[in-house]
CSV table of C-alpha atoms in Angstrom, one decimal:
chain,number,residue,atom,x,y,z
A,1,MET,CA,-18.5,-18.8,-7.5
A,2,PRO,CA,-18.9,-22.8,-7.5
A,3,ASP,CA,-15.5,-23.0,-9.3
A,4,LEU,CA,-13.5,-21.7,-6.3
A,5,PRO,CA,-12.4,-23.8,-3.5
A,6,ASP,CA,-14.3,-24.0,-0.2
A,7,ARG,CA,-11.6,-21.6,1.5
A,8,SER,CA,-11.8,-19.2,-1.1
A,9,SER,CA,-15.6,-18.9,-1.1
A,10,ALA,CA,-15.6,-18.7,2.8
A,11,THR,CA,-13.0,-15.9,2.6
A,12,ILE,CA,-15.1,-14.0,0.1
A,13,ASP,CA,-18.3,-14.4,2.1
A,14,ALA,CA,-16.2,-13.2,5.3
A,15,ILE,CA,-14.8,-10.1,3.2
A,16,VAL,CA,-18.4,-9.0,1.9
A,17,GLY,CA,-20.1,-9.9,5.4
A,18,HIS,CA,-17.6,-8.1,7.7
A,19,VAL,CA,-16.2,-5.2,5.5
A,20,GLY,CA,-18.6,-4.9,2.6
A,21,ARG,CA,-19.5,-1.3,3.5
A,22,ALA,CA,-16.0,-0.3,4.3
A,23,THR,CA,-15.2,0.9,0.7
A,24,LEU,CA,-15.8,4.2,-1.2
A,25,PRO,CA,-14.9,4.8,-5.0
A,26,PHE,CA,-13.8,8.2,-6.0
A,27,GLN,CA,-12.4,9.9,-9.0
A,28,ARG,CA,-11.3,13.3,-10.3
A,29,SER,CA,-14.4,15.4,-10.6
A,30,HIS,CA,-15.9,16.2,-14.0
A,31,ARG,CA,-13.3,13.9,-15.7
A,32,GLU,CA,-13.2,10.0,-16.4
A,33,GLU,CA,-9.7,9.6,-14.8
A,34,GLN,CA,-8.0,8.9,-11.6
A,35,HIS,CA,-10.6,6.4,-10.7
A,36,ALA,CA,-9.6,4.7,-7.3
A,37,THR,CA,-10.9,3.1,-4.2
A,38,ALA,CA,-10.6,4.2,-0.5
A,39,PHE,CA,-11.6,2.5,2.6
A,40,TRP,CA,-12.3,3.3,6.2
A,41,PHE,CA,-9.9,2.2,8.9
A,42,ASN,CA,-10.3,2.5,12.8
A,43,GLU,CA,-7.0,2.7,14.5
A,44,LEU,CA,-7.1,1.5,18.2
A,45,VAL,CA,-5.5,4.2,20.3
A,46,GLU,CA,-5.9,2.9,23.5
A,47,THR,CA,-7.9,0.6,25.7
A,48,THR,CA,-9.1,1.9,29.0
A,49,ALA,CA,-11.5,0.7,31.7
A,50,GLU,CA,-14.3,2.7,29.9
A,51,GLY,CA,-13.5,0.8,26.5
A,52,GLU,CA,-11.7,1.3,23.4
A,53,VAL,CA,-10.6,4.8,21.9
A,54,ILE,CA,-10.8,4.7,18.2
A,55,ARG,CA,-9.0,7.1,15.7
A,56,GLN,CA,-10.7,6.8,12.3
A,57,TYR,CA,-9.3,7.5,8.8
A,58,LEU,CA,-10.0,7.0,5.1
A,59,VAL,CA,-7.2,5.2,3.6
A,60,THR,CA,-6.0,5.0,-0.1
A,61,ALA,CA,-3.1,5.1,-2.5
A,62,SER,CA,-1.3,8.4,-2.5
A,63,GLU,CA,-1.3,9.1,-6.3
A,64,PRO,CA,-5.1,9.4,-6.9
A,65,ALA,CA,-5.4,11.5,-3.6
A,66,ARG,CA,-3.3,14.2,-5.2
A,67,VAL,CA,-6.0,15.8,-7.4
A,68,GLU,CA,-7.5,19.2,-6.5
A,69,MET,CA,-11.2,18.3,-6.9
A,70,ALA,CA,-12.7,14.7,-6.5
A,71,GLU,CA,-16.2,13.0,-6.0
A,72,PHE,CA,-17.1,10.1,-3.8
A,73,THR,CA,-19.9,7.9,-5.2
A,74,LEU,CA,-22.2,7.2,-2.2
A,75,ARG,CA,-24.1,3.9,-2.1
A,76,PRO,CA,-27.4,3.6,-0.4
A,77,ASP,CA,-26.3,1.3,2.2
A,78,VAL,CA,-23.4,3.6,3.7
A,79,CYS,CA,-25.7,6.3,4.6
A,80,ALA,CA,-28.8,6.6,7.0
A,81,PRO,CA,-31.5,7.4,6.1
A,82,ALA,CA,-30.8,5.4,2.9
A,83,MET,CA,-31.0,7.5,-0.2
A,84,SER,CA,-30.2,6.9,-3.9
A,85,ALA,CA,-26.6,6.8,-5.0
A,86,GLU,CA,-25.1,10.3,-5.2
A,87,LYS,CA,-21.9,12.2,-5.8
A,88,LEU,CA,-20.1,13.8,-2.7
A,89,MET,CA,-18.0,16.5,-4.2
A,90,MET,CA,-14.9,17.7,-2.4
A,91,THR,CA,-12.9,20.6,-3.3
A,92,ASP,CA,-9.3,21.3,-2.2
A,93,PHE,CA,-9.3,17.4,-2.1
A,94,ALA,CA,-5.5,17.0,-2.0
A,95,GLU,CA,-5.1,19.2,1.0
A,96,GLY,CA,-7.2,16.8,3.1
A,97,TRP,CA,-4.9,13.9,2.8
A,98,THR,CA,-1.7,13.1,4.8
A,99,HIS,CA,1.0,11.0,3.0
A,100,LEU,CA,2.6,8.4,5.0
A,101,GLY,CA,6.3,8.9,4.0
A,102,ASP,CA,7.4,6.8,1.2
A,103,LEU,CA,4.8,4.1,1.7
A,104,GLY,CA,2.7,5.3,-1.2
A,105,VAL,CA,-0.3,5.5,1.1
A,106,ALA,CA,-2.4,8.4,2.1
A,107,VAL,CA,-4.9,9.0,5.0
A,108,MET,CA,-7.8,11.5,5.6
A,109,PRO,CA,-9.1,12.4,8.9
A,110,SER,CA,-12.8,11.4,8.7
A,111,ALA,CA,-14.1,14.3,10.5
A,112,VAL,CA,-14.9,16.2,7.4
A,113,LEU,CA,-16.9,13.3,6.0
A,114,HIS,CA,-18.9,12.9,9.4
A,115,ALA,CA,-19.4,16.7,9.3
A,116,HIS,CA,-20.7,16.8,5.7
A,117,GLY,CA,-23.3,14.0,6.7
A,118,ALA,CA,-24.6,15.8,9.7
A,119,ARG,CA,-25.0,19.1,7.6
A,120,LYS,CA,-27.0,17.2,5.1
A,121,GLY,CA,-29.1,15.4,7.7
A,122,TRP,CA,-27.7,11.9,7.4
A,123,ARG,CA,-25.0,9.8,9.0
A,124,TRP,CA,-22.6,7.2,7.8
A,125,THR,CA,-23.3,3.5,8.2
A,126,THR,CA,-20.1,2.0,7.1
A,127,ASP,CA,-18.1,-0.9,8.1
A,128,GLU,CA,-14.5,-0.4,8.9
A,129,ILE,CA,-11.1,-2.4,8.7
A,130,THR,CA,-10.3,-2.5,12.5
A,131,ASP,CA,-7.1,-3.4,14.4
A,132,GLY,CA,-8.3,-7.0,14.6
A,133,ILE,CA,-8.2,-7.5,10.8
A,134,ALA,CA,-5.4,-5.1,9.7
A,135,ALA,CA,-2.2,-7.4,9.4
A,136,THR,CA,0.4,-7.4,12.0
A,137,GLU,CA,4.1,-7.8,11.7
A,138,GLN,CA,3.8,-11.4,12.4
A,139,ASP,CA,1.1,-11.7,9.6
A,140,ILE,CA,3.4,-10.0,7.1
A,141,ALA,CA,6.4,-12.2,8.1
A,142,GLY,CA,4.1,-15.5,7.5
A,143,LEU,CA,4.0,-14.6,3.7
A,144,GLY,CA,6.6,-16.1,1.4
A,145,GLU,CA,7.6,-16.3,-2.2
A,146,SER,CA,5.0,-19.0,-2.7
A,147,PRO,CA,1.7,-17.6,-4.1
A,148,VAL,CA,-1.2,-17.1,-1.6
A,149,PRO,CA,-4.7,-16.5,-2.6
A,150,ALA,CA,-5.6,-13.1,-2.3
A,151,TYR,CA,-8.8,-11.1,-2.5
A,152,LEU,CA,-9.2,-7.3,-3.5
A,153,LEU,CA,-12.3,-5.4,-2.5
A,154,GLY,CA,-12.7,-2.5,-5.0
A,155,HIS,CA,-14.8,-0.6,-7.1
A,156,ILE,CA,-14.5,-1.1,-10.9
A,157,ALA,CA,-14.8,1.7,-13.4
A,158,ALA,CA,-16.6,0.2,-16.1
A,159,GLY,CA,-17.3,2.9,-18.4
A,160,ASP,CA,-20.5,4.2,-16.5
A,161,SER,CA,-21.0,5.9,-13.2
A,162,SER,CA,-22.2,3.1,-11.1
A,163,ARG,CA,-18.7,1.9,-9.8
A,164,GLU,CA,-20.0,-1.3,-8.8
A,165,GLN,CA,-18.2,-3.1,-5.8
A,166,ALA,CA,-16.4,-6.3,-6.8
A,167,VAL,CA,-14.2,-8.8,-5.0
A,168,VAL,CA,-11.2,-9.5,-7.5
A,169,VAL,CA,-9.5,-12.7,-6.9
A,170,GLY,CA,-5.7,-13.0,-7.3
A,171,GLN,CA,-2.6,-14.0,-5.6
A,172,ILE,CA,0.2,-12.3,-3.5
A,173,THR,CA,3.7,-13.1,-3.0
A,174,ARG,CA,6.6,-11.7,-0.7
A,175,ALA,CA,9.8,-11.1,-2.5
A,176,SER,CA,13.0,-11.6,-0.6
A,177,ASN,CA,13.4,-7.9,-0.3
A,178,GLY,CA,10.1,-7.9,1.8
A,179,SER,CA,7.9,-6.2,-1.0
A,180,ILE,CA,4.5,-7.7,-1.6
A,181,ARG,CA,3.2,-8.2,-5.0
A,182,TRP,CA,0.0,-8.8,-6.5
A,183,VAL,CA,-0.4,-11.5,-9.1
A,184,GLY,CA,-3.4,-11.3,-11.5
A,185,ASP,CA,-5.7,-8.7,-13.0
A,186,LEU,CA,-6.3,-5.3,-11.4
A,187,PRO,CA,-9.3,-3.7,-12.9
A,188,GLN,CA,-9.4,0.1,-13.3
A,189,GLY,CA,-10.7,1.7,-10.2
A,190,CYS,CA,-9.1,-0.7,-8.0
A,191,VAL,CA,-6.0,1.2,-6.9
A,192,GLY,CA,-6.2,2.3,-3.2
A,193,ALA,CA,-8.4,-0.7,-2.3
A,194,PRO,CA,-7.7,-3.1,0.5
A,195,VAL,CA,-6.3,-6.6,-0.1
A,196,PHE,CA,-7.2,-9.5,2.0
A,197,ILE,CA,-6.2,-13.2,2.7
A,198,GLY,CA,-7.8,-16.0,4.6
A,199,ALA,CA,-4.8,-17.0,7.0
A,200,ALA,CA,-5.2,-20.6,7.9
A,201,LEU,CA,-5.6,-21.5,11.6
A,202,SER,CA,-6.1,-25.1,13.0
A,203,GLY,CA,-8.4,-27.5,11.3
A,204,ASN,CA,-10.6,-25.7,8.6
A,205,SER,CA,-10.8,-22.5,10.3
A,206,PHE,CA,-9.1,-19.2,9.1
A,207,LYS,CA,-8.9,-15.8,9.9
A,208,LEU,CA,-9.6,-12.8,7.8
A,209,VAL,CA,-6.5,-10.5,7.3
A,210,CYS,CA,-6.3,-7.2,5.5
A,211,VAL,CA,-2.8,-7.3,4.2
A,212,GLY,CA,-2.5,-3.7,2.9
A,213,VAL,CA,-3.4,-1.0,0.3
A,214,MET,CA,-3.1,-1.7,-3.4
A,215,LEU,CA,-0.6,0.7,-5.1
A,216,PRO,CA,-0.5,1.8,-8.8
A,217,ALA,CA,2.5,0.6,-10.6
A,218,ASP,CA,3.8,-0.2,-14.2
A,219,GLY,CA,3.9,-3.9,-14.5
A,220,HIS,CA,4.1,-5.3,-11.1
A,221,HIS,CA,1.4,-4.1,-8.7
A,222,THR,CA,2.7,-3.9,-5.2
A,223,ILE,CA,0.9,-3.6,-1.9
A,224,ALA,CA,1.7,-1.4,1.0
A,225,PRO,CA,1.6,-3.6,4.1
A,226,PHE,CA,-0.6,-2.7,7.1
A,227,ASP,CA,2.4,-3.5,9.4
A,228,ARG,CA,4.2,-0.5,8.1
A,229,ILE,CA,1.0,1.6,7.9
A,230,ARG,CA,0.4,0.9,11.6
A,231,SER,CA,3.9,1.9,12.5
A,232,THR,CA,3.8,5.1,10.5
A,233,LEU,CA,0.6,6.0,12.0
A,234,GLY,CA,1.9,5.5,15.5
A,235,ALA,CA,4.1,8.4,14.9
A,236,PHE,CA,1.0,11.0,14.8
A,237,PRO,CA,0.9,12.8,18.0
A,238,PRO,CA,-2.1,11.4,20.2
A,239,ASP,CA,-5.1,13.8,20.2
A,240,THR,CA,-5.4,15.6,23.5
A,241,THR,CA,-8.9,16.0,23.8
A,242,SER,CA,-11.3,13.6,25.3
A,243,ALA,CA,-13.3,10.9,23.0
A,244,VAL,CA,-15.5,12.9,20.8
A,245,ASP,CA,-18.0,12.4,17.9
A,246,GLY,CA,-16.8,14.9,15.4
A,247,ALA,CA,-20.0,14.9,13.2
A,248,GLY,CA,-21.1,18.2,14.6
A,249,ALA,CA,-17.6,20.0,14.0
A,250,ASP,CA,-17.0,22.4,11.4
A,251,PRO,CA,-13.8,20.8,9.7
A,252,ARG,CA,-13.0,24.1,8.3
A,253,THR,CA,-12.6,25.8,11.6
A,254,ALA,CA,-11.8,23.2,14.0
A,255,GLU,CA,-8.5,23.4,15.6
A,256,PRO,CA,-5.8,21.1,14.5
A,257,LYS,CA,-6.0,18.7,17.6
A,258,ARG,CA,-9.8,18.0,16.8
A,259,ARG,CA,-9.1,17.0,13.3
A,260,TRP,CA,-9.4,13.3,14.2
A,261,TRP,CA,-12.9,11.8,14.7
A,262,ARG,CA,-12.7,9.6,17.7
A,263,ARG,CA,-15.1,7.4,19.6
A,264,ARG,CA,-15.2,5.0,22.6
A,265,SER,CA,-16.6,1.6,21.8
């Protein structure tokens, strides 16, 4: 994109390079509706002498997560061994999500997805939005009413089944009431996608920040900020089991305390 300033080009490169495999497109099964984007998020639960303990989710907007049957479109680069793109069908889809109060955001424990891959003989090879990228309260407080360049990483519904990934360029502003708005076009299929900025540091450097989750709306599209998502997730009771890889578990028979896929890194 030669017409974009150097900072914008560098931010897009950082998004694609660091979290390009973090997103999954989905829609209502057998219908061309409720197209949306979800993404992987690793919540840092604790840091110990043995390493970091991570709790992992899929994250999206609440509204598209309420359908009873949905399908994810899998790209070859998010699975190993690599395979051609296919549909991952999920029944009882709505029951798998936990809605985070009035934020308009839903999260799904990723154990069910790891278990599916294990049953089929493959594993996920995704990127994730991490605590180091997800916006803090300070990051959100640094936004103001002046528009800031912003970048959405989503999967556009363009009339076919490909659901190609795209970086959509726009702007965000933070109103006096604290709400964050997206200024620009929002292609169909991009609700639920993560929104990023390149926050300026000293000199010409910057840090990649995931501001939050794109929400559906009439007129002005708002973003659920990650500082509020973090604090709401913090209200979940901690998993009392030791760190485990949930890929071998049967999500339909697992005890509730083992619903969360966790690992040490």
